[in-house]
Short mmCIF file of C-alpha atoms in Angstrom, two decimals:
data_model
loop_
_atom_site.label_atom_id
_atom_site.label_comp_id
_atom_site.label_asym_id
_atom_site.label_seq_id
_atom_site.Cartn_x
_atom_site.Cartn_y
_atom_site.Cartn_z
CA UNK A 26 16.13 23.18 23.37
CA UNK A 27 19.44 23.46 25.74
CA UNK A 28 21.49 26.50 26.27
CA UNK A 29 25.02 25.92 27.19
CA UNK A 30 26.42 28.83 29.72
CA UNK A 31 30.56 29.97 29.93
CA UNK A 32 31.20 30.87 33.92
CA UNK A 33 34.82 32.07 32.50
CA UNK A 34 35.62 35.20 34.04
CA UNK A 35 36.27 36.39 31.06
CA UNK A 36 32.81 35.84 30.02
CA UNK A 37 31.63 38.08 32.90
CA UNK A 38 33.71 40.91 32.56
CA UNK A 39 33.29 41.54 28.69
CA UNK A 40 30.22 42.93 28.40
CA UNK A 41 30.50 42.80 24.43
CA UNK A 42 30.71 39.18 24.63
CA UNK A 43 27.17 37.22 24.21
CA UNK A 44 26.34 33.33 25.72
CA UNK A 45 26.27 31.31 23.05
CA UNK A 46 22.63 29.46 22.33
CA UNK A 47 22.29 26.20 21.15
CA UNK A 48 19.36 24.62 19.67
CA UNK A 49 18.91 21.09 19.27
CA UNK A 50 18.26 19.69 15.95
CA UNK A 51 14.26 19.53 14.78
CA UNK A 52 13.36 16.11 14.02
CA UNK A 53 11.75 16.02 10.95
CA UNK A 54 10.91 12.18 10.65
CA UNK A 55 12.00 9.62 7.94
CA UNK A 56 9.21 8.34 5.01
CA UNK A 57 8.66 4.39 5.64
CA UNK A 58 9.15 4.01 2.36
CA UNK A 59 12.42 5.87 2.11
CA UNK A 60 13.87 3.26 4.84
CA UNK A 61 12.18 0.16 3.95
CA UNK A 62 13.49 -2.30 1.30
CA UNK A 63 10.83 -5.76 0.68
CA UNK A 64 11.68 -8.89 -0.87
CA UNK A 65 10.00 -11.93 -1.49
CA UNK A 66 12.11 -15.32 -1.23
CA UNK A 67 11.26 -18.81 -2.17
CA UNK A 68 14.34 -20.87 -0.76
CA UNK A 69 16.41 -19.73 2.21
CA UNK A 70 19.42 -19.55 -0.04
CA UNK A 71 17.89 -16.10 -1.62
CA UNK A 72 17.83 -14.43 2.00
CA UNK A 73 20.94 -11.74 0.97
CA UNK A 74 21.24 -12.57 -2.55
CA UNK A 75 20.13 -10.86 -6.02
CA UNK A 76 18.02 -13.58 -6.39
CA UNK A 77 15.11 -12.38 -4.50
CA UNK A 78 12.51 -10.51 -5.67
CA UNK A 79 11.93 -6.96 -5.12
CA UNK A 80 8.86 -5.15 -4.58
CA UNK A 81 7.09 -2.02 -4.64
CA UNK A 82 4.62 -1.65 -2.09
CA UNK A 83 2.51 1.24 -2.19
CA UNK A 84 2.18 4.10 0.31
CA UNK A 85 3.08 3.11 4.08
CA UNK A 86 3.15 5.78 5.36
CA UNK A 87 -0.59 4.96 6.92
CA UNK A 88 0.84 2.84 9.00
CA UNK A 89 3.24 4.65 10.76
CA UNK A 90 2.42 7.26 13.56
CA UNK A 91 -0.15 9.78 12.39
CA UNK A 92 1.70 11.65 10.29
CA UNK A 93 3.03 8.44 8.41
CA UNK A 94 6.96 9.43 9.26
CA UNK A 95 9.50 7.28 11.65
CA UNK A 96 10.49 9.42 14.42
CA UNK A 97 14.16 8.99 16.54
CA UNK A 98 16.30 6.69 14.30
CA UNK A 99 19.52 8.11 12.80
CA UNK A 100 20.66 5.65 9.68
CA UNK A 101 17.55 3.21 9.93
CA UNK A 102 17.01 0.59 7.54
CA UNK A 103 14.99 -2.12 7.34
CA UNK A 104 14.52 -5.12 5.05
CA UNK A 105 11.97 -7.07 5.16
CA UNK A 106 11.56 -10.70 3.51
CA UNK A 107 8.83 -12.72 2.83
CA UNK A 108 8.20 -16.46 2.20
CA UNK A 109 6.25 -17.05 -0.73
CA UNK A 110 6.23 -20.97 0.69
CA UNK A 111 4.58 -20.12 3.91
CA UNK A 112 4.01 -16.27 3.45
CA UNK A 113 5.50 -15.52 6.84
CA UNK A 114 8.22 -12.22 6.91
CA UNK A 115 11.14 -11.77 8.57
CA UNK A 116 12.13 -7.86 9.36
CA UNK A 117 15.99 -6.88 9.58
CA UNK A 118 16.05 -3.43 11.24
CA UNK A 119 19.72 -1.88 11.55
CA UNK A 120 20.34 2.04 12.46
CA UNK A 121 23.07 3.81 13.84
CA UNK A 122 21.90 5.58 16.89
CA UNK A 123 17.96 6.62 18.66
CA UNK A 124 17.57 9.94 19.86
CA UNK A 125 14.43 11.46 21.23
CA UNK A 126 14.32 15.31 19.70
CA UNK A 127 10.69 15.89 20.32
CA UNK A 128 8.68 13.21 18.51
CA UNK A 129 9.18 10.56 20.07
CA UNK A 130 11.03 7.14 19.02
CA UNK A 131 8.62 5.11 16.76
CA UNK A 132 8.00 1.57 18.01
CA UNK A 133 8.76 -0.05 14.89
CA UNK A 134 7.64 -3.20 15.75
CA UNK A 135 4.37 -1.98 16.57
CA UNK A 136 4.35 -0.24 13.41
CA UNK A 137 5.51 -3.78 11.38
CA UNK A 138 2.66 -5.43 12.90
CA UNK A 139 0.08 -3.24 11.79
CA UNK A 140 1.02 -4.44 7.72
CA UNK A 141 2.21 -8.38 9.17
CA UNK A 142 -0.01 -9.13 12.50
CA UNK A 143 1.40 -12.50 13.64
CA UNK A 144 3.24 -13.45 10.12
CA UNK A 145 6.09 -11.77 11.21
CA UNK A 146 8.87 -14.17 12.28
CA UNK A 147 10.36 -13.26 15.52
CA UNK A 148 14.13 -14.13 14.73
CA UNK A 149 16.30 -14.74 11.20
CA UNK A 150 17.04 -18.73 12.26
CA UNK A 151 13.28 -19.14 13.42
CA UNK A 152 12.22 -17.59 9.78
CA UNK A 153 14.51 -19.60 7.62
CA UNK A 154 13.44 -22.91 9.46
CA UNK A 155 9.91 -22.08 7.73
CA UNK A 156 11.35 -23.24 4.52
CA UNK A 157 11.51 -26.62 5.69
CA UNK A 158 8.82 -27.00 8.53
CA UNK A 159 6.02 -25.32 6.44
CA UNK A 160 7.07 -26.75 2.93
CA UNK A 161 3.46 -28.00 2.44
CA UNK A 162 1.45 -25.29 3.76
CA UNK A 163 0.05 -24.64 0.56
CA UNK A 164 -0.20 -27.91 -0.35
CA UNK A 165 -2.27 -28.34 3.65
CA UNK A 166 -4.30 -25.16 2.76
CA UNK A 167 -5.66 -26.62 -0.04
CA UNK A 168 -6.53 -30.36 0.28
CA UNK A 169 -9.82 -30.06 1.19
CA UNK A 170 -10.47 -27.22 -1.55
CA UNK A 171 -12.40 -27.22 -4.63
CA UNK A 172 -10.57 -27.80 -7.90
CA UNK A 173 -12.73 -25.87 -10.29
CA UNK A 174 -9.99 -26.00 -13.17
CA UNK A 175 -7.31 -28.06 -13.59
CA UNK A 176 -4.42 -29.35 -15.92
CA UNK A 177 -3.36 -26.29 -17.61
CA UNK A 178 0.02 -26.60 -18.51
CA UNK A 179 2.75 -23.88 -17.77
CA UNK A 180 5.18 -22.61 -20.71
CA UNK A 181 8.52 -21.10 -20.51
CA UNK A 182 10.87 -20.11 -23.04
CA UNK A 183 14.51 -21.43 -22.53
CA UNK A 184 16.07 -17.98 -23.38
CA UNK A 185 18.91 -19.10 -25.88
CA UNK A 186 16.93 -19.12 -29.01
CA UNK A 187 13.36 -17.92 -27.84
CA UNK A 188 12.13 -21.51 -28.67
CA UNK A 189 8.74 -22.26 -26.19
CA UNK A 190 9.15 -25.29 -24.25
CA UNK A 191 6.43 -26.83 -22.39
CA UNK A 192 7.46 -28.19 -18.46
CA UNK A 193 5.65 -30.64 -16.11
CA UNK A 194 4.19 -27.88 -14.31
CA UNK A 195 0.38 -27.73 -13.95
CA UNK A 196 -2.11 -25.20 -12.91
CA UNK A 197 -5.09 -25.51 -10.56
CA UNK A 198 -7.72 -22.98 -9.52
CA UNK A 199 -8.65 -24.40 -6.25
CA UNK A 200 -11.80 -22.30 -3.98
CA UNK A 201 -10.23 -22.86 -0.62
CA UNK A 202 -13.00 -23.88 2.19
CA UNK A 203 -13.55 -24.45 6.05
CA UNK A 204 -11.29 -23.09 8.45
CA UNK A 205 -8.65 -23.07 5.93
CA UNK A 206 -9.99 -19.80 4.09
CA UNK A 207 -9.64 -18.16 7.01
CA UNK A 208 -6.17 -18.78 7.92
CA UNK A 209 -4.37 -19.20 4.51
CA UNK A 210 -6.22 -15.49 3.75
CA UNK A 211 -5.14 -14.00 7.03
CA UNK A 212 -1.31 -14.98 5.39
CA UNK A 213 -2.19 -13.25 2.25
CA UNK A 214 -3.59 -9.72 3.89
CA UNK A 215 0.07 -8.34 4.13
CA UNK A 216 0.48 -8.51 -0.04
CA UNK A 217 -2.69 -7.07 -0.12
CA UNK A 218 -1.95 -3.81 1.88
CA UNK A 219 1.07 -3.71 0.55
CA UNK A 220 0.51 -4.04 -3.46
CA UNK A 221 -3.15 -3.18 -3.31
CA UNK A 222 -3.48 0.75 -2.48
CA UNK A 223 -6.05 1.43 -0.40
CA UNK A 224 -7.14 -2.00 0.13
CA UNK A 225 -8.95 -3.44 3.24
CA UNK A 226 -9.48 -7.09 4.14
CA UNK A 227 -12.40 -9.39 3.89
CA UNK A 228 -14.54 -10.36 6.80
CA UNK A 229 -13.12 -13.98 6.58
CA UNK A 230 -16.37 -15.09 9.17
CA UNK A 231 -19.09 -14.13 6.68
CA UNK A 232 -20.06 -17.11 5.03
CA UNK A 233 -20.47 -15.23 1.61
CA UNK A 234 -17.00 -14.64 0.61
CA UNK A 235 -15.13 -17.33 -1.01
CA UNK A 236 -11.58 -17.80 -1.38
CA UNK A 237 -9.81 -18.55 -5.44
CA UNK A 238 -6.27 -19.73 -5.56
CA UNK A 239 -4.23 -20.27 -8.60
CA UNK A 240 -2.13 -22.91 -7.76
CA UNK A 241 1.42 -24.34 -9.77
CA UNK A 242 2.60 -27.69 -8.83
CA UNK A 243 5.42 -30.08 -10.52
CA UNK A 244 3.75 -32.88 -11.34
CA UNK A 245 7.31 -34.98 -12.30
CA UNK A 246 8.56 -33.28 -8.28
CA UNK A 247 5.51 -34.67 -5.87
CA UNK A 248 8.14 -33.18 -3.03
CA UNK A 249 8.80 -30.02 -4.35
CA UNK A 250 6.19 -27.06 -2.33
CA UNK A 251 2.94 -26.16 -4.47
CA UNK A 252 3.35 -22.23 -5.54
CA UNK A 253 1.07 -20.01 -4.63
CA UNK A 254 0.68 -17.63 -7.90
CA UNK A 255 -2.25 -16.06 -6.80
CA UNK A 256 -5.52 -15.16 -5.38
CA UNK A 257 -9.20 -13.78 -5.72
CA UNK A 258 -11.86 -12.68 -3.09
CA UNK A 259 -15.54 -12.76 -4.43
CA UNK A 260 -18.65 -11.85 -2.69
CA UNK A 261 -22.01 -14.12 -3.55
CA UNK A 262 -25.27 -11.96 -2.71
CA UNK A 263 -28.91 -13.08 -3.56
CA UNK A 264 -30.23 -11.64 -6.23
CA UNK A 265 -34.53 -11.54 -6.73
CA UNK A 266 -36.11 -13.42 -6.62
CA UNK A 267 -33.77 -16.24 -7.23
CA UNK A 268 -31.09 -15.96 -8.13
CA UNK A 269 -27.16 -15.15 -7.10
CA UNK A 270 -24.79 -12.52 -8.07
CA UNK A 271 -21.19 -12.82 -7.94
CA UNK A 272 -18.67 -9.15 -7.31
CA UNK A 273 -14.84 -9.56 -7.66
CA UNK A 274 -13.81 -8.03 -4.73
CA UNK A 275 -9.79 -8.67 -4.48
CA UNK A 276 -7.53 -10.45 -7.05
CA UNK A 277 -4.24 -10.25 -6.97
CA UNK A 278 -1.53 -12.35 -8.73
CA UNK A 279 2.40 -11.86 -6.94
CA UNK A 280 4.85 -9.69 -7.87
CA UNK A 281 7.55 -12.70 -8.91
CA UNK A 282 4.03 -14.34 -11.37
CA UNK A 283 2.97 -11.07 -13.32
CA UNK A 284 3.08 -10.27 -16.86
CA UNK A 285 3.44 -14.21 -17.70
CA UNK A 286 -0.45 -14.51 -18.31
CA UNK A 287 -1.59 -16.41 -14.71
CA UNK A 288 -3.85 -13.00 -14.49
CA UNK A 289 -5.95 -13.81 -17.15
CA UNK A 290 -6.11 -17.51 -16.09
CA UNK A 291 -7.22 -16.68 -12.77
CA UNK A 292 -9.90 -14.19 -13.74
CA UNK A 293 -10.93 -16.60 -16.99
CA UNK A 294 -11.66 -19.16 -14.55
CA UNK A 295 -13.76 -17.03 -12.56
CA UNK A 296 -15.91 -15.88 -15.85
CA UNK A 297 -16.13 -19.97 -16.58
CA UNK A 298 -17.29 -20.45 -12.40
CA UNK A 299 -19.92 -17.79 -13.21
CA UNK A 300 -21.56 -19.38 -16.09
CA UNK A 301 -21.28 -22.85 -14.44
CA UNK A 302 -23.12 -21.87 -11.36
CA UNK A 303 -25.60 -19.83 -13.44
CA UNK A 304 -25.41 -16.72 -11.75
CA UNK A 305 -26.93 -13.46 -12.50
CA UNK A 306 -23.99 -11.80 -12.98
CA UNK A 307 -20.20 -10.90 -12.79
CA UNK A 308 -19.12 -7.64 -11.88
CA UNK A 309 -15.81 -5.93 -10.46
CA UNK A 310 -15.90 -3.70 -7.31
CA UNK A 311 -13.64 -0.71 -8.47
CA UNK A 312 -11.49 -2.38 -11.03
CA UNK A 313 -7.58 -0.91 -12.38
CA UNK A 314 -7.25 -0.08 -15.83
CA UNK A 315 -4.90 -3.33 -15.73
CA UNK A 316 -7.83 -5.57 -14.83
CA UNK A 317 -10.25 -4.08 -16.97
CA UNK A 318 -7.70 -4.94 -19.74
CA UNK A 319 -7.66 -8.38 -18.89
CA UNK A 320 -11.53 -8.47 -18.13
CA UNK A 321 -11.86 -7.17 -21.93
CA UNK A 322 -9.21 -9.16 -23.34
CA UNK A 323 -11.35 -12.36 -21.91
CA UNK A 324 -14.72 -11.13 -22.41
CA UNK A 325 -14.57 -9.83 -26.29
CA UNK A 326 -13.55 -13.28 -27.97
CA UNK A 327 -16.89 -14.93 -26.35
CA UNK A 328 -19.14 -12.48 -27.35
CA UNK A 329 -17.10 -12.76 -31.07
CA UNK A 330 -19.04 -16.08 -30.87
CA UNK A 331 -22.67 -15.09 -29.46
CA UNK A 332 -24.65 -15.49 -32.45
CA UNK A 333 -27.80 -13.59 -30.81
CA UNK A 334 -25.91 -10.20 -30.80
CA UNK A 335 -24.35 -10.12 -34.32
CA UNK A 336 -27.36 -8.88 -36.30
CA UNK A 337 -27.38 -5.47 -33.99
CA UNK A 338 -23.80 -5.35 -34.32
CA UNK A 339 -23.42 -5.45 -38.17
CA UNK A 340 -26.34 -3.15 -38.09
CA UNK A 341 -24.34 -0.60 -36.23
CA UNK A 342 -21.20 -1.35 -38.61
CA UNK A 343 -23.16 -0.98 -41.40
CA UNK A 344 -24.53 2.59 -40.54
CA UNK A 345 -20.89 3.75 -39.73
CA UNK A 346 -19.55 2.43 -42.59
CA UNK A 347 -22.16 4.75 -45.19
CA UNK A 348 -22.12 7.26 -42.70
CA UNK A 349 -20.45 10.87 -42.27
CA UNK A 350 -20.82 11.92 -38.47
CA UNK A 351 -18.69 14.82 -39.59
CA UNK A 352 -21.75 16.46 -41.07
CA UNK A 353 -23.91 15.43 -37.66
CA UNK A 354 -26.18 18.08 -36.62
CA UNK A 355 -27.15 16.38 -33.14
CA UNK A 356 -25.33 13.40 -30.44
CA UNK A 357 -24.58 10.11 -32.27
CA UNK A 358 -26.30 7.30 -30.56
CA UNK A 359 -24.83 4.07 -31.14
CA UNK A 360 -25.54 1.88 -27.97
CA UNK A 361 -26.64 -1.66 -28.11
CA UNK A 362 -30.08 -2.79 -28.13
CA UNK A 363 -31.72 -3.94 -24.88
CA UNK A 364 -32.01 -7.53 -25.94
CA UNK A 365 -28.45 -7.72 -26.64
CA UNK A 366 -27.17 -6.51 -23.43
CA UNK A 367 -29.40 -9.41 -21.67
CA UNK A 368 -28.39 -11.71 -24.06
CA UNK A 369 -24.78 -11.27 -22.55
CA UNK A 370 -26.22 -11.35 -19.48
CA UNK A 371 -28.19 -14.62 -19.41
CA UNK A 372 -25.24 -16.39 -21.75
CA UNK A 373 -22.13 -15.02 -20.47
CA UNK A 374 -22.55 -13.43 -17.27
CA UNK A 375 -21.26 -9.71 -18.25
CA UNK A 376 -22.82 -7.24 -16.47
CA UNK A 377 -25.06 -4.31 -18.74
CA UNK A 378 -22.31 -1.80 -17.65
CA UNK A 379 -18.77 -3.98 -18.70
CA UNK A 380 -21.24 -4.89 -22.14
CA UNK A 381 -21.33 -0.82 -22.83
CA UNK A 382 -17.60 -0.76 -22.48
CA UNK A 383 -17.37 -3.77 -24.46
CA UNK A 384 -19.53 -2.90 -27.36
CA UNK A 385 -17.53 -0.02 -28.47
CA UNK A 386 -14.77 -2.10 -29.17
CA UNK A 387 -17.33 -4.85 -30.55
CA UNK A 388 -17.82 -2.12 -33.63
CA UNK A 389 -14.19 -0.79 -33.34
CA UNK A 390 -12.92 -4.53 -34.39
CA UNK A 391 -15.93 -4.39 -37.34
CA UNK A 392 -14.68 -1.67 -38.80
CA UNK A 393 -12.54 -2.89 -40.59
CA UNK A 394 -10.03 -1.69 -42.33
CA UNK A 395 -10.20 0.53 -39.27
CA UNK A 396 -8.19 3.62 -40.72
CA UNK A 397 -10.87 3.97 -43.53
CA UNK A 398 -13.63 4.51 -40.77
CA UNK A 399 -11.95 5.75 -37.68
CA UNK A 400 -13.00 9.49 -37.83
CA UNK A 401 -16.25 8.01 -37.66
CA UNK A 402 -15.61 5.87 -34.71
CA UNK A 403 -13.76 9.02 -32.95
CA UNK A 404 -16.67 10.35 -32.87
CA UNK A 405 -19.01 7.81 -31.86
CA UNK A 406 -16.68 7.54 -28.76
CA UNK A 407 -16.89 11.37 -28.30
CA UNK A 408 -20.48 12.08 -27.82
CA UNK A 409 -20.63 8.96 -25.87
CA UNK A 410 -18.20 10.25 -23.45
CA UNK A 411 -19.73 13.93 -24.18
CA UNK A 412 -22.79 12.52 -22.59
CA UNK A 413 -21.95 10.70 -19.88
CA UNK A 414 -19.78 13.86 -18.83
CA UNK A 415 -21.43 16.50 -19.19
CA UNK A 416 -25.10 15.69 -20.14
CA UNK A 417 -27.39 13.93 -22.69
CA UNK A 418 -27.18 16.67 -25.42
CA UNK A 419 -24.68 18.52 -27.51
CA UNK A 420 -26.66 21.52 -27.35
CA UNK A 421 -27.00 23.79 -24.03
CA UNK A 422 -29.06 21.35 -22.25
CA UNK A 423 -27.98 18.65 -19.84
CA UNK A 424 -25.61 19.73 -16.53
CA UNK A 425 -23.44 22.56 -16.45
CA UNK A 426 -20.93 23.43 -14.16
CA UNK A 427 -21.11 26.98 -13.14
CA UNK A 428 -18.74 29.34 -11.40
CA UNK A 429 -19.67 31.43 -8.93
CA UNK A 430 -18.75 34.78 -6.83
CA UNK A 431 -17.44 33.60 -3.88
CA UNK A 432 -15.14 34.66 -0.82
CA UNK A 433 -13.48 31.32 -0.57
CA UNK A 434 -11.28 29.46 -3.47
CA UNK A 435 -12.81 30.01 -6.57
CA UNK A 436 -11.33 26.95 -8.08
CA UNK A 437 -13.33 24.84 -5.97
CA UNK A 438 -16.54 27.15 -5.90
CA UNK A 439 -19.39 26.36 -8.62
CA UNK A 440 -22.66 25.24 -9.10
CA UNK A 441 -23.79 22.07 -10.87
CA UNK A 442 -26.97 23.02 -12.98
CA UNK A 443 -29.43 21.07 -15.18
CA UNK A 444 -30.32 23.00 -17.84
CA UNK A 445 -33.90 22.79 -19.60
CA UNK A 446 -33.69 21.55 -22.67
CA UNK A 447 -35.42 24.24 -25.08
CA UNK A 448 -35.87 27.27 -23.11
CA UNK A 449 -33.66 29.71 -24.75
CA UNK A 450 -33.48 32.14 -21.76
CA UNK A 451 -32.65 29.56 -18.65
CA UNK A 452 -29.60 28.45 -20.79
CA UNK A 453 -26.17 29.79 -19.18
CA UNK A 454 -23.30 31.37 -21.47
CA UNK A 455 -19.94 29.27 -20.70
CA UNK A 456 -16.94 31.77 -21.06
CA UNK A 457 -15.16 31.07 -24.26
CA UNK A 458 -11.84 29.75 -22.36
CA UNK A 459 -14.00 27.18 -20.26
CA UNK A 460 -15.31 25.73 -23.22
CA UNK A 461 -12.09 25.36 -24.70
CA UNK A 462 -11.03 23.72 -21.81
CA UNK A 463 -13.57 21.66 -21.61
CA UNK A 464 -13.11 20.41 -25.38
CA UNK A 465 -9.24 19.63 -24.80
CA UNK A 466 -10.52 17.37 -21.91
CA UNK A 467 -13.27 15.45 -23.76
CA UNK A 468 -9.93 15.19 -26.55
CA UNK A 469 -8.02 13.81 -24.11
CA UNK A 470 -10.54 11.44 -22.76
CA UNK A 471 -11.26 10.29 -26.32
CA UNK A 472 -7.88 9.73 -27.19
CA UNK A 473 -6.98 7.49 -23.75
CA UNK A 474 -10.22 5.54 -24.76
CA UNK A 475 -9.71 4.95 -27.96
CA UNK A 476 -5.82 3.76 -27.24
CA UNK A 477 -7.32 1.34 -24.49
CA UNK A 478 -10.02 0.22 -27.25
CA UNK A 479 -6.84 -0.63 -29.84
CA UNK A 480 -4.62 -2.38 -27.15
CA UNK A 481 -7.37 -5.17 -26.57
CA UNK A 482 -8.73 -5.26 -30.36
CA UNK A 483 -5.12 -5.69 -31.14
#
């Protein structure tokens, strides 16, 4: 704060006349994300043009400052680009002025590292001269990698008359090894904090994570760089007495790849990896709706062909099918048998919780024509999800959530409760509106379900 003060006589004299206060301005901070533009460039030609790629990183506010805000810059902007040949990044900061007005000035290079560490190229010239000196890096990374799949052709369509061509493109699922999975990872961890919300990296120096890549190359262009589509991170822990089981713990496929189908390449090799090594199991640590999509869309065509579970499932089909659940007077229980959910296991690899997701849609497909039966099916889904949520019974029994008298907020004061199944006079009353509430969430949670169910059956 300054005060400016008028020594005019004037000033003095005139009693009626006041000094004049200033206050300086309050400096509220700028969003990263408001300030920061990010593309990602595969020739040096695209620096500047519309021909790189934009991308929407998540949240980076975390690392700026503790607040998350940019503090002292008046007009900042700052574009960042990154090499999807060498995955170094080059960081163009402009603004028109730096002021101090209480906060401080944000070292923004500081800031930069804390997403880039040493990828970050120093100077424009030094960062476009990457597109030449590391041309192969991918191609260096890899060489002493595993090729666990191989020679799946890329298609295109030509975009005149929607006519599918194939190219001389191949793809290659390489696991990368030695020294290399460190440092060709450490490149990557940037497009993981930024696409990945809430991500952290691997610990690169234990010996139990392994490095995927999905790899394109131009088999008619030996010269041309290898492109990097993609990558996953899985963890392989013992499991007793002995065997292994394998958790997906990053995959991520680049923003310029998506929606062409390398996804479900990637993560179909992974599923084939799992039954070649004979492992226990597959599972995902806290998968998207996106990737449980792709895990389904994968996962529900082999078990179309497991012999061993089809009698249980027709079973199930059958009942529905000659059934009214309208006219229910307890839960539906529909889950599979105990024999098929290890005969997924042992054959395919899929985990006993990804097999109870999957076998809804199993009988969702068998019902078919699906309109005919799909009250039936609604329901099946509901007390499934009825139980899971809010206990084992559609009666009073199973948890409760109750509200209590309380001095602080009473939307976040209750009591969770398990309720004894039976005993008429430990059961609690819920209040007419909280039940209704209640059933337009379980509605709602049906209806997402079911719509998630149709996309993969479809």
């Amino acid at each position: 704060m300054g005060t400016k003060h008028h020594h005019s006589s004037d000033s003095v004299s005139d009693p009626k006349k006041k000094r004049k206060v200033g206050f300086s301005k309050i400096d509220e901070g700028i969003q990263p994300n408001d300030c920061i533009k990010i593309y990602i460039i595969s020739r040096e030609e695209e620096l500047g043009t519309p021909e790189s790629f934009p991308i929407e990183p998540v949240d980076l506010s975390p690392f700026f400052e503790e607040d998350g805000k940019i503090y002292g810059y008046q007009g900042l902007k700052i574009t960042i680009w990154i090499s999807s040949i060498s995955f170094q990044a080059y960081a163009d900061i402009s603004f028109e002025s730096t002021s101090d007005a209480g906060k401080g000035i944000t070292d923004l290079k500081s800031s930069l590292q804390n997403i880039f560490a040493d990828n970050i190229v120093e100077t424009k010239d030094d960062f476009l001269k990457t597109f030449s000196t590391e041309s192969q890096y991918v191609k260096s990374m890899i060489s002493n990698g595993k090729i666990v799949q191989q020679n799946v052709q890329s298609e295109y369509s030509n975009g005149l008359n929607g006519e599918s061509k194939t190219d001389c493109s191949e793809l290659e699922v390489v696991r990368v090894e030695g020294e290399s999975m460190g440092l060709l990872y450490c490149r990557l961890v940037p497009l993981v904090l930024l696409l990945v919300d809430g991500s952290n990296p691997i610990d690169v120096t234990d010996p139990d994570w392994e490095i995927y890549v999905l790899v394109e190359k131009k088999s008619d262009q030996p010269d041309k760089p290898q492109q990097l589509l993609g990558f996953a991170a899985l963890y392989r822990f013992f499991h007793y007495p002995d065997s292994q089981r394998l958790r997906l713990g990053q995959i991520l496929i680049f923003p310029p790849y998506q929606r062409k189908g390398y996804g479900g390449r990637l993560f179909q090799a992974i599923t084939d990896l799992a039954v070649s090594d004979n492992i226990y199991d597959l599972s995902i640590e806290e998968p998207l709706e996106s990737l449980q999509h792709v895990r389904a869309c994968i996962d529900i065509p082999r078990l179309l062909k497991l012999e061993a579970i089809q009698p249980s499932l027709n079973s199930v089909v059958t009942r529905l099918k000659d059934s009214n659940l309208a006219k229910r007077t307890q839960i539906t229980r529909f889950s599979p048998p105990s024999d098929a959910i290890e005969e997924a296991r042992k054959t395919l690899k899929i985990n006993k919780k990804q097999f109870r997701q999957l076998w809804e849609i199993l009988i969702y497909i068998g019902l078919d024509p699906i309109e005919k039966h799909l009250e039936n099916f609604r329901t099946v889904v509901l007390d499934r999800i009825r139980a899971d949520v809010i206990g084992k019974d559609t009666g009073a029994a199973g948890k409760r959530v109750v509200e209590v008298p309380t001095e602080y907020d009473p939307e976040t004061s209750f009591v969770m409760c398990k309720m004894n199944g039976g005993d008429e006079s430990k059961e609690i009353e819920m209040e007419e509106s909280d039940e209704v509430k209640q059933e337009e969430q379980l509605k709602k949670l049906v209806d997402e379900r079911i719509e998630a169910i149709k996309m993969v059956a479809q």
